[in-house]
PDB file of C-alpha atoms in Angstrom:
ATOM      1  CA  GLU X  40      58.977 -25.010 219.420  1.00 72.00           C
ATOM      2  CA  ARG X  41      59.609 -24.914 215.800  1.00 76.00           C
ATOM      3  CA  GLY X  42      56.067 -25.547 215.009  1.00 74.00           C
ATOM      4  CA  PHE X  43      54.821 -22.272 217.199  1.00 74.00           C
ATOM      5  CA  LYS X  44      57.560 -19.968 215.148  1.00 74.00           C
ATOM      6  CA  SER X  45      56.255 -21.137 211.994  1.00 71.00           C
ATOM      7  CA  ARG X  46      52.783 -20.272 212.952  1.00 68.00           C
ATOM      8  CA  ALA X  47      53.904 -17.138 214.411  1.00 69.00           C
ATOM      9  CA  LEU X  48      52.995 -17.755 217.979  1.00 74.00           C
ATOM     10  CA  ASN X  49      55.576 -16.049 220.008  1.00 77.00           C
ATOM     11  CA  PHE X  50      54.727 -17.946 223.047  1.00 80.00           C
ATOM     12  CA  ALA X  51      57.900 -18.189 225.731  1.00 86.00           C
ATOM     13  CA  VAL X  52      59.873 -21.391 225.956  1.00 86.00           C
ATOM     14  CA  ASN X  53      58.886 -22.738 228.929  1.00 90.00           C
ATOM     15  CA  THR X  54      55.037 -22.525 227.854  1.00 87.00           C
ATOM     16  CA  ILE X  55      56.217 -24.517 224.766  1.00 86.00           C
ATOM     17  CA  GLY X  56      58.064 -26.917 226.775  1.00 90.00           C
ATOM     18  CA  GLU X  57      55.310 -27.264 229.388  1.00 91.00           C
ATOM     19  CA  LEU X  58      52.323 -27.375 226.748  1.00 89.00           C
ATOM     20  CA  PHE X  59      54.825 -30.342 225.231  1.00 90.00           C
ATOM     21  CA  HIS X  60      55.387 -32.091 228.086  1.00 92.00           C
ATOM     22  CA  LYS X  61      51.596 -32.182 228.605  1.00 92.00           C
ATOM     23  CA  ALA X  62      50.739 -33.404 225.718  1.00 93.00           C
ATOM     24  CA  ASP X  63      53.710 -36.394 225.366  1.00 94.00           C
ATOM     25  CA  GLU X  64      51.747 -38.411 227.955  1.00 94.00           C
ATOM     26  CA  ASN X  65      54.295 -41.519 227.197  1.00 95.00           C
ATOM     27  CA  ARG X  66      57.433 -39.269 227.308  1.00 94.00           C
ATOM     28  CA  ASP X  67      58.667 -40.430 224.300  1.00 95.00           C
ATOM     29  CA  GLY X  68      59.564 -37.108 223.145  1.00 92.00           C
ATOM     30  CA  ARG X  69      56.993 -37.182 219.983  1.00 92.00           C
ATOM     31  CA  ILE X  70      53.208 -36.078 220.470  1.00 92.00           C
ATOM     32  CA  MET X  71      51.213 -39.009 218.177  1.00 94.00           C
ATOM     33  CA  PHE X  72      47.793 -38.017 216.630  1.00 94.00           C
ATOM     34  CA  ASP X  73      46.194 -39.843 219.980  1.00 95.00           C
ATOM     35  CA  GLU X  74      47.968 -37.706 222.520  1.00 95.00           C
ATOM     36  CA  TRP X  75      47.205 -34.763 220.640  1.00 92.00           C
ATOM     37  CA  ILE X  76      43.221 -35.334 220.168  1.00 94.00           C
ATOM     38  CA  SER X  77      43.528 -36.427 223.995  1.00 94.00           C
ATOM     39  CA  TRP X  78      45.246 -32.876 224.858  1.00 92.00           C
ATOM     40  CA  CYS X  79      42.839 -31.346 222.522  1.00 92.00           C
ATOM     41  CA  ASN X  80      39.921 -32.747 224.567  1.00 93.00           C
ATOM     42  CA  ILE X  81      41.755 -31.590 228.451  1.00 92.00           C
ATOM     43  CA  TYR X  82      42.905 -28.113 226.728  1.00 89.00           C
ATOM     44  CA  PRO X  83      40.294 -26.957 224.425  1.00 91.00           C
ATOM     45  CA  ASN X  84      40.597 -23.366 225.534  1.00 88.00           C
ATOM     46  CA  THR X  85      44.372 -23.347 224.788  1.00 84.00           C
ATOM     47  CA  LEU X  86      44.020 -25.008 221.407  1.00 86.00           C
ATOM     48  CA  ASP X  87      41.479 -22.277 220.592  1.00 85.00           C
ATOM     49  CA  ALA X  88      43.715 -19.418 221.354  1.00 79.00           C
ATOM     50  CA  MET X  89      46.767 -21.075 219.374  1.00 79.00           C
ATOM     51  CA  TYR X  90      44.387 -21.587 216.400  1.00 80.00           C
ATOM     52  CA  TYR X  91      43.463 -18.262 216.206  1.00 77.00           C
ATOM     53  CA  ARG X  92      46.639 -16.339 217.340  1.00 72.00           C
ATOM     54  CA  GLY X  93      48.026 -18.400 214.204  1.00 68.00           C
ATOM     55  CA  LYS X  94      45.584 -17.960 212.065  1.00 66.00           C
ATOM     56  CA  ASP X  95      45.978 -16.075 208.450  1.00 64.00           C
ATOM     57  CA  THR X  96      49.638 -14.829 209.510  1.00 66.00           C
ATOM     58  CA  GLY X  97      50.385 -14.984 205.995  1.00 72.00           C
ATOM     59  CA  GLU X  98      47.409 -12.354 205.292  1.00 75.00           C
ATOM     60  CA  GLU X  99      48.623 -10.061 208.421  1.00 75.00           C
ATOM     61  CA  ALA X 100      51.965  -9.899 207.282  1.00 78.00           C
ATOM     62  CA  GLU X 101      50.541  -8.728 203.955  1.00 84.00           C
ATOM     63  CA  ILE X 102      48.214  -5.996 205.978  1.00 83.00           C
ATOM     64  CA  ARG X 103      51.448  -5.201 208.271  1.00 82.00           C
ATOM     65  CA  LYS X 104      53.446  -4.304 204.507  1.00 88.00           C
ATOM     66  CA  LYS X 105      50.766  -2.289 202.999  1.00 90.00           C
ATOM     67  CA  ILE X 106      50.307  -0.012 206.426  1.00 90.00           C
ATOM     68  CA  LYS X 107      54.061   0.212 206.331  1.00 90.00           C
ATOM     69  CA  GLN X 108      54.452   1.075 202.593  1.00 92.00           C
ATOM     70  CA  ILE X 109      51.437   4.059 203.436  1.00 92.00           C
ATOM     71  CA  GLN X 110      53.286   5.082 205.969  1.00 92.00           C
ATOM     72  CA  ASP X 111      56.660   5.154 204.247  1.00 91.00           C
ATOM     73  CA  MET X 112      54.691   7.225 201.524  1.00 91.00           C
ATOM     74  CA  LYS X 113      53.484   9.741 204.263  1.00 92.00           C
ATOM     75  CA  GLU X 114      56.770   9.998 205.307  1.00 91.00           C
ATOM     76  CA  ALA X 115      58.473  10.795 201.506  1.00 89.00           C
ATOM     77  CA  ASP X 116      55.457  13.304 201.165  1.00 90.00           C
ATOM     78  CA  HIS X 117      56.226  15.290 204.217  1.00 91.00           C
ATOM     79  CA  LEU X 118      59.814  15.298 203.190  1.00 89.00           C
ATOM     80  CA  ALA X 119      58.774  16.471 199.266  1.00 86.00           C
ATOM     81  CA  HIS X 120      56.590  19.138 201.223  1.00 90.00           C
ATOM     82  CA  ASP X 121      59.249  20.687 203.431  1.00 91.00           C
ATOM     83  CA  LEU X 122      61.808  20.733 200.615  1.00 87.00           C
ATOM     84  CA  MET X 123      59.423  22.630 198.496  1.00 87.00           C
ATOM     85  CA  ASN X 124      58.712  25.271 201.214  1.00 90.00           C
ATOM     86  CA  ASP X 125      62.384  25.404 201.923  1.00 90.00           C
ATOM     87  CA  LEU X 126      63.099  26.076 198.069  1.00 89.00           C
ATOM     88  CA  LEU X 127      60.158  28.493 198.071  1.00 90.00           C
ATOM     89  CA  GLN X 128      62.165  30.474 200.884  1.00 91.00           C
ATOM     90  CA  ARG X 129      65.694  30.278 199.099  1.00 90.00           C
ATOM     91  CA  SER X 130      64.134  31.597 195.855  1.00 90.00           C
ATOM     92  CA  ALA X 131      64.306  35.328 195.290  1.00 89.00           C
ATOM     93  CA  THR X 132      62.731  35.204 191.498  1.00 90.00           C
ATOM     94  CA  PRO X 133      60.715  33.105 189.986  1.00 89.00           C
ATOM     95  CA  GLY X 134      63.602  31.944 187.589  1.00 91.00           C
ATOM     96  CA  GLN X 135      65.701  30.973 190.419  1.00 90.00           C
ATOM     97  CA  LEU X 136      62.331  28.800 191.830  1.00 90.00           C
ATOM     98  CA  GLY X 137      62.146  27.309 187.915  1.00 89.00           C
ATOM     99  CA  ASN X 138      65.851  26.598 188.320  1.00 90.00           C
ATOM    100  CA  GLY X 139      65.825  24.842 191.818  1.00 87.00           C
ATOM    101  CA  VAL X 140      63.324  22.486 190.665  1.00 86.00           C
ATOM    102  CA  MET X 141      64.860  21.644 187.526  1.00 88.00           C
ATOM    103  CA  SER X 142      67.915  20.868 189.601  1.00 87.00           C
ATOM    104  CA  LEU X 143      66.091  18.652 191.955  1.00 83.00           C
ATOM    105  CA  ASN X 144      64.752  17.309 189.115  1.00 84.00           C
ATOM    106  CA  ARG X 145      67.961  16.155 187.600  1.00 86.00           C
ATOM    107  CA  TYR X 146      69.028  14.520 191.005  1.00 81.00           C
ATOM    108  CA  LEU X 147      65.456  13.023 191.644  1.00 78.00           C
ATOM    109  CA  GLY X 148      64.903  11.517 188.117  1.00 75.00           C
ATOM    110  CA  PRO X 149      67.118   8.527 188.194  1.00 72.00           C
ATOM    111  CA  ALA X 150      66.302   7.759 191.573  1.00 66.00           C
ATOM    112  CA  ALA X 151      62.802   7.584 190.618  1.00 64.00           C
ATOM    113  CA  GLN X 152      62.865   5.026 188.176  1.00 59.00           C
TER     114      GLN X 152
END
């Protein structure tokens, strides 16, 4: 079970147990190399599925991280757009707008560093 989880193969516990039971021919609770080879020959499609589902999980995690960063940036851009629109609507004069931008800079400047 630990091996499946370390490769990000999220099989149900029953499925893992069944696969292990089929591979552990002598029922000693361990899968020896010859048992593994035998299982691979009997279940080549399952072996392929396990290989391709677990392949490049580190690379996929990095891609998911980058996608999340892009989504976060888009959300931040939308928030900044909304803040600017609100500031423009509330400012009666260019001076008030300038003061509002300077105030935002004072608050946001330290947070951005």
